[in-house]
Amino acid sequence: MEDINQIWGPYLALVQQDISPEKLYYIVKNNRVSPYLELQSDNLYGNSSGSSFQKLDVNPYIRFFSIFEPLITPDDLGYEEFSQALSDIILHYLADLDLKAGMCKQDFYTAFIIQDIENGVFGDTSGFTMFTAIEKWEIARILIYFYKTADSVYCFSLALKKLLPVCEILIREGEEFVFYMRERQNETDSKKLLFLIRLFLPLSFPYTIHWGKTYGITGYNETMELGSFILA
């Protein structure tokens, strides 16, 4: 079954877009579906389209018959607003529970590290806020790998490749990092780069950052492309 047919699919989609799950509203129609459950559609959502999940009509009988069968009645008892609010709360809880049930031990570690970074355990958080939710997850995963291997240079290079592909990195004489940012200097990417440098590299490690046109270095063919460097 596709993720979109799982109760946690839209919930996760909003989290990945840095949108609060509170903006998601599950709507359960106040009527009974066919008693012949095997004849029902296997689509959990009636109006899902793309990533627009702010309001979703949900057929809870697809997976949660035992929970909603006594809750939803065909009779108008005057409690429709309360019933809809309660259904929304229950479905939010079930979506969050579903999401956590599919997580492995490393996923929990990753979530804890993200929380620590956001709480300032690793220092200034201004650079971290520049990343999306998915990028934050990637940073935490690479940080876990760093703790396992203690290879700061490899982990740092991996983070740059995934999170700042416009940046090329060279190590000058084995003792200085040289960063070539193939774009004009901007505050967002500058903060991202400085955050990753502080997170992965030893404090005493020297580095230089070049923006826009960069230097051509003999022996590094990738820096010797015509029109992409200046001679110095």
CSV table of C-alpha atoms in Angstrom, one decimal:
chain,number,residue,atom,x,y,z
A,1,MET,CA,0.0,0.0,0.0
A,2,GLU,CA,1.3,3.5,-0.9
A,3,ASP,CA,2.3,5.9,1.9
A,4,ILE,CA,-0.6,8.2,0.9
A,5,ASN,CA,-3.0,5.4,2.0
A,6,GLN,CA,-1.4,5.2,5.4
A,7,ILE,CA,-2.7,7.4,8.2
A,8,TRP,CA,0.8,8.9,8.7
A,9,GLY,CA,1.4,9.7,5.0
A,10,PRO,CA,0.0,13.3,5.0
A,11,TYR,CA,1.2,13.8,8.6
A,12,LEU,CA,4.8,13.1,7.5
A,13,ALA,CA,4.4,15.1,4.3
A,14,LEU,CA,3.6,18.3,6.3
A,15,VAL,CA,6.5,17.7,8.7
A,16,GLN,CA,8.9,17.3,5.8
A,17,GLN,CA,7.7,20.7,4.4
A,18,ASP,CA,8.3,22.4,7.8
A,19,ILE,CA,4.5,22.8,8.3
A,20,SER,CA,3.1,22.1,11.7
A,21,PRO,CA,0.8,19.0,11.8
A,22,GLU,CA,-1.6,21.2,13.7
A,23,LYS,CA,-2.6,22.7,10.3
A,24,LEU,CA,-3.8,19.2,9.2
A,25,TYR,CA,-7.5,18.6,9.8
A,26,TYR,CA,-9.0,15.2,9.4
A,27,ILE,CA,-12.7,15.2,8.4
A,28,VAL,CA,-14.8,12.2,9.1
A,29,LYS,CA,-18.1,12.2,7.3
A,30,ASN,CA,-21.0,11.8,9.7
A,31,ASN,CA,-22.5,8.8,8.0
A,32,ARG,CA,-22.1,5.0,8.0
A,33,VAL,CA,-20.4,3.3,5.1
A,34,SER,CA,-21.6,0.1,3.5
A,35,PRO,CA,-21.9,-2.8,6.0
A,36,TYR,CA,-20.2,-4.8,3.3
A,37,LEU,CA,-16.7,-3.7,4.1
A,38,GLU,CA,-15.1,-5.8,1.4
A,39,LEU,CA,-16.9,-3.7,-1.2
A,40,GLN,CA,-15.3,-0.4,0.0
A,41,SER,CA,-12.6,1.4,-1.8
A,42,ASP,CA,-9.1,0.8,-0.5
A,43,ASN,CA,-8.3,4.5,-0.5
A,44,LEU,CA,-8.2,5.9,2.9
A,45,TYR,CA,-8.6,9.5,1.7
A,46,GLY,CA,-11.4,10.8,-0.4
A,47,ASN,CA,-9.9,14.1,-1.6
A,48,SER,CA,-6.1,13.8,-1.4
A,49,SER,CA,-4.3,15.6,-4.3
A,50,GLY,CA,-0.6,16.2,-4.4
A,51,SER,CA,0.7,17.7,-1.2
A,52,SER,CA,-2.5,19.6,-0.3
A,53,PHE,CA,-3.4,17.9,3.0
A,54,GLN,CA,-4.8,20.8,5.0
A,55,LYS,CA,-8.3,19.2,5.0
A,56,LEU,CA,-8.8,15.5,4.4
A,57,ASP,CA,-11.9,13.5,4.2
A,58,VAL,CA,-11.0,10.2,5.9
A,59,ASN,CA,-12.8,6.9,5.9
A,60,PRO,CA,-11.7,5.5,9.3
A,61,TYR,CA,-13.3,2.2,8.7
A,62,ILE,CA,-10.5,1.2,6.3
A,63,ARG,CA,-8.2,0.6,9.3
A,64,PHE,CA,-9.9,1.7,12.5
A,65,PHE,CA,-13.3,0.2,12.4
A,66,SER,CA,-13.2,-0.9,16.1
A,67,ILE,CA,-12.4,2.6,17.2
A,68,PHE,CA,-14.8,4.6,15.1
A,69,GLU,CA,-17.8,2.2,14.8
A,70,PRO,CA,-19.3,3.2,18.1
A,71,LEU,CA,-18.3,6.9,17.7
A,72,ILE,CA,-20.0,7.6,14.3
A,73,THR,CA,-23.7,7.2,14.1
A,74,PRO,CA,-26.2,7.9,11.2
A,75,ASP,CA,-28.4,9.8,13.6
A,76,ASP,CA,-28.3,13.5,14.1
A,77,LEU,CA,-27.8,13.8,17.8
A,78,GLY,CA,-26.7,17.4,17.8
A,79,TYR,CA,-23.1,16.6,18.6
A,80,GLU,CA,-21.7,16.8,15.0
A,81,GLU,CA,-19.1,19.5,15.8
A,82,PHE,CA,-17.9,17.7,18.9
A,83,SER,CA,-17.7,14.4,17.0
A,84,GLN,CA,-15.7,15.9,14.2
A,85,ALA,CA,-13.2,17.6,16.7
A,86,LEU,CA,-12.8,14.3,18.6
A,87,SER,CA,-12.3,12.4,15.4
A,88,ASP,CA,-9.6,14.8,14.3
A,89,ILE,CA,-7.8,14.5,17.7
A,90,ILE,CA,-8.0,10.7,17.6
A,91,LEU,CA,-6.7,10.5,14.0
A,92,HIS,CA,-3.8,12.9,14.8
A,93,TYR,CA,-2.9,10.6,17.7
A,94,LEU,CA,-3.1,7.5,15.5
A,95,ALA,CA,-1.0,9.2,12.8
A,96,ASP,CA,1.7,10.1,15.2
A,97,LEU,CA,1.6,6.6,16.8
A,98,ASP,CA,1.8,5.0,13.3
A,99,LEU,CA,4.8,7.2,12.4
A,100,LYS,CA,6.7,6.3,15.6
A,101,ALA,CA,5.9,2.6,15.2
A,102,GLY,CA,7.7,2.5,11.9
A,103,MET,CA,10.9,4.1,13.4
A,104,CYS,CA,14.0,2.1,14.2
A,105,LYS,CA,16.5,2.7,17.0
A,106,GLN,CA,18.6,5.0,14.8
A,107,ASP,CA,15.5,7.1,13.9
A,108,PHE,CA,15.0,7.8,17.6
A,109,TYR,CA,18.6,8.7,18.1
A,110,THR,CA,18.4,11.1,15.1
A,111,ALA,CA,15.3,12.8,16.6
A,112,PHE,CA,17.0,13.2,19.9
A,113,ILE,CA,20.1,14.8,18.3
A,114,ILE,CA,17.9,17.2,16.3
A,115,GLN,CA,16.2,18.2,19.5
A,116,ASP,CA,19.6,18.7,21.3
A,117,ILE,CA,20.9,20.9,18.4
A,118,GLU,CA,17.7,23.0,18.5
A,119,ASN,CA,18.0,23.4,22.3
A,120,GLY,CA,21.5,24.8,21.9
A,121,VAL,CA,23.5,21.8,23.2
A,122,PHE,CA,25.9,22.1,20.2
A,123,GLY,CA,26.1,25.9,20.4
A,124,ASP,CA,24.6,28.6,18.3
A,125,THR,CA,21.5,27.4,16.5
A,126,SER,CA,21.1,30.3,13.9
A,127,GLY,CA,22.7,28.3,11.1
A,128,PHE,CA,20.7,25.2,11.9
A,129,THR,CA,17.4,27.0,11.4
A,130,MET,CA,18.4,27.7,7.8
A,131,PHE,CA,18.0,24.0,6.9
A,132,THR,CA,14.7,22.2,6.1
A,133,ALA,CA,13.3,19.4,8.2
A,134,ILE,CA,14.7,16.8,5.8
A,135,GLU,CA,18.1,18.5,5.8
A,136,LYS,CA,18.2,18.6,9.6
A,137,TRP,CA,17.4,14.9,9.7
A,138,GLU,CA,20.3,14.3,7.3
A,139,ILE,CA,22.7,16.4,9.5
A,140,ALA,CA,21.8,14.3,12.5
A,141,ARG,CA,22.3,11.0,10.7
A,142,ILE,CA,25.7,12.1,9.5
A,143,LEU,CA,26.6,13.2,13.0
A,144,ILE,CA,25.7,9.8,14.3
A,145,TYR,CA,28.0,8.2,11.7
A,146,PHE,CA,30.7,10.7,12.8
A,147,TYR,CA,30.3,9.4,16.4
A,148,LYS,CA,30.8,5.9,15.2
A,149,THR,CA,33.8,6.4,12.9
A,150,ALA,CA,35.4,9.6,14.4
A,151,ASP,CA,36.2,10.5,10.7
A,152,SER,CA,35.4,14.2,10.8
A,153,VAL,CA,36.9,15.0,7.3
A,154,TYR,CA,34.8,12.3,5.6
A,155,CYS,CA,31.6,13.1,7.4
A,156,PHE,CA,32.1,16.8,6.8
A,157,SER,CA,32.7,16.2,3.1
A,158,LEU,CA,29.6,14.0,3.0
A,159,ALA,CA,27.5,16.7,4.6
A,160,LEU,CA,28.6,19.3,2.2
A,161,LYS,CA,27.9,17.1,-0.8
A,162,LYS,CA,24.4,16.4,0.4
A,163,LEU,CA,23.5,19.8,1.8
A,164,LEU,CA,25.6,22.4,-0.1
A,165,PRO,CA,26.3,20.9,-3.6
A,166,VAL,CA,27.4,24.4,-4.8
A,167,CYS,CA,30.4,24.1,-2.6
A,168,GLU,CA,33.6,22.4,-3.7
A,169,ILE,CA,36.2,21.5,-1.1
A,170,LEU,CA,39.9,21.0,-1.4
A,171,ILE,CA,42.6,20.3,1.3
A,172,ARG,CA,45.6,22.5,0.7
A,173,GLU,CA,48.8,20.7,1.7
A,174,GLY,CA,46.9,18.5,4.1
A,175,GLU,CA,46.4,21.2,6.7
A,176,GLU,CA,43.9,23.7,5.4
A,177,PHE,CA,40.4,23.4,4.0
A,178,VAL,CA,39.6,25.6,0.9
A,179,PHE,CA,35.9,26.1,0.1
A,180,TYR,CA,34.8,27.2,-3.3
A,181,MET,CA,31.2,28.4,-3.3
A,182,ARG,CA,30.1,28.5,-6.9
A,183,GLU,CA,27.7,31.4,-6.4
A,184,ARG,CA,27.5,34.9,-5.1
A,185,GLN,CA,27.8,35.3,-1.4
A,186,ASN,CA,24.5,35.1,0.5
A,187,GLU,CA,23.5,35.0,4.1
A,188,THR,CA,21.6,31.7,4.0
A,189,ASP,CA,24.4,29.5,2.5
A,190,SER,CA,27.0,31.4,4.5
A,191,LYS,CA,25.3,30.5,7.8
A,192,LYS,CA,24.8,26.9,6.6
A,193,LEU,CA,28.5,26.5,5.7
A,194,LEU,CA,29.7,28.0,8.9
A,195,PHE,CA,27.4,25.9,11.0
A,196,LEU,CA,28.7,22.7,9.3
A,197,ILE,CA,32.3,23.8,9.8
A,198,ARG,CA,31.7,24.4,13.5
A,199,LEU,CA,29.8,21.1,13.9
A,200,PHE,CA,32.2,18.7,12.2
A,201,LEU,CA,35.7,20.3,12.0
A,202,PRO,CA,38.2,20.6,14.9
A,203,LEU,CA,38.3,24.1,16.3
A,204,SER,CA,41.9,24.6,15.4
A,205,PHE,CA,41.5,23.5,11.7
A,206,PRO,CA,42.2,26.5,9.4
A,207,TYR,CA,40.0,27.2,6.4
A,208,THR,CA,39.4,29.7,3.6
A,209,ILE,CA,36.1,30.4,1.8
A,210,HIS,CA,35.9,31.8,-1.7
A,211,TRP,CA,32.7,33.0,-3.3
A,212,GLY,CA,31.8,33.4,-6.9
A,213,LYS,CA,34.9,33.3,-9.1
A,214,THR,CA,37.7,31.3,-7.5
A,215,TYR,CA,41.4,30.5,-7.9
A,216,GLY,CA,42.8,28.0,-10.4
A,217,ILE,CA,45.2,25.7,-8.6
A,218,THR,CA,47.8,23.8,-10.5
A,219,GLY,CA,47.3,20.0,-10.0
A,220,TYR,CA,43.6,20.3,-9.4
A,221,ASN,CA,42.0,20.1,-12.9
A,222,GLU,CA,38.5,20.7,-11.6
A,223,THR,CA,39.6,24.3,-10.7
A,224,MET,CA,41.2,25.0,-14.0
A,225,GLU,CA,38.1,25.4,-16.2
A,226,LEU,CA,38.1,28.5,-18.4
A,227,GLY,CA,35.9,31.3,-17.3
A,228,SER,CA,35.4,29.8,-13.8
A,229,PHE,CA,38.4,31.2,-12.0
A,230,ILE,CA,40.8,34.1,-11.5
A,231,LEU,CA,44.6,33.9,-11.5
A,232,ALA,CA,46.5,35.1,-8.5
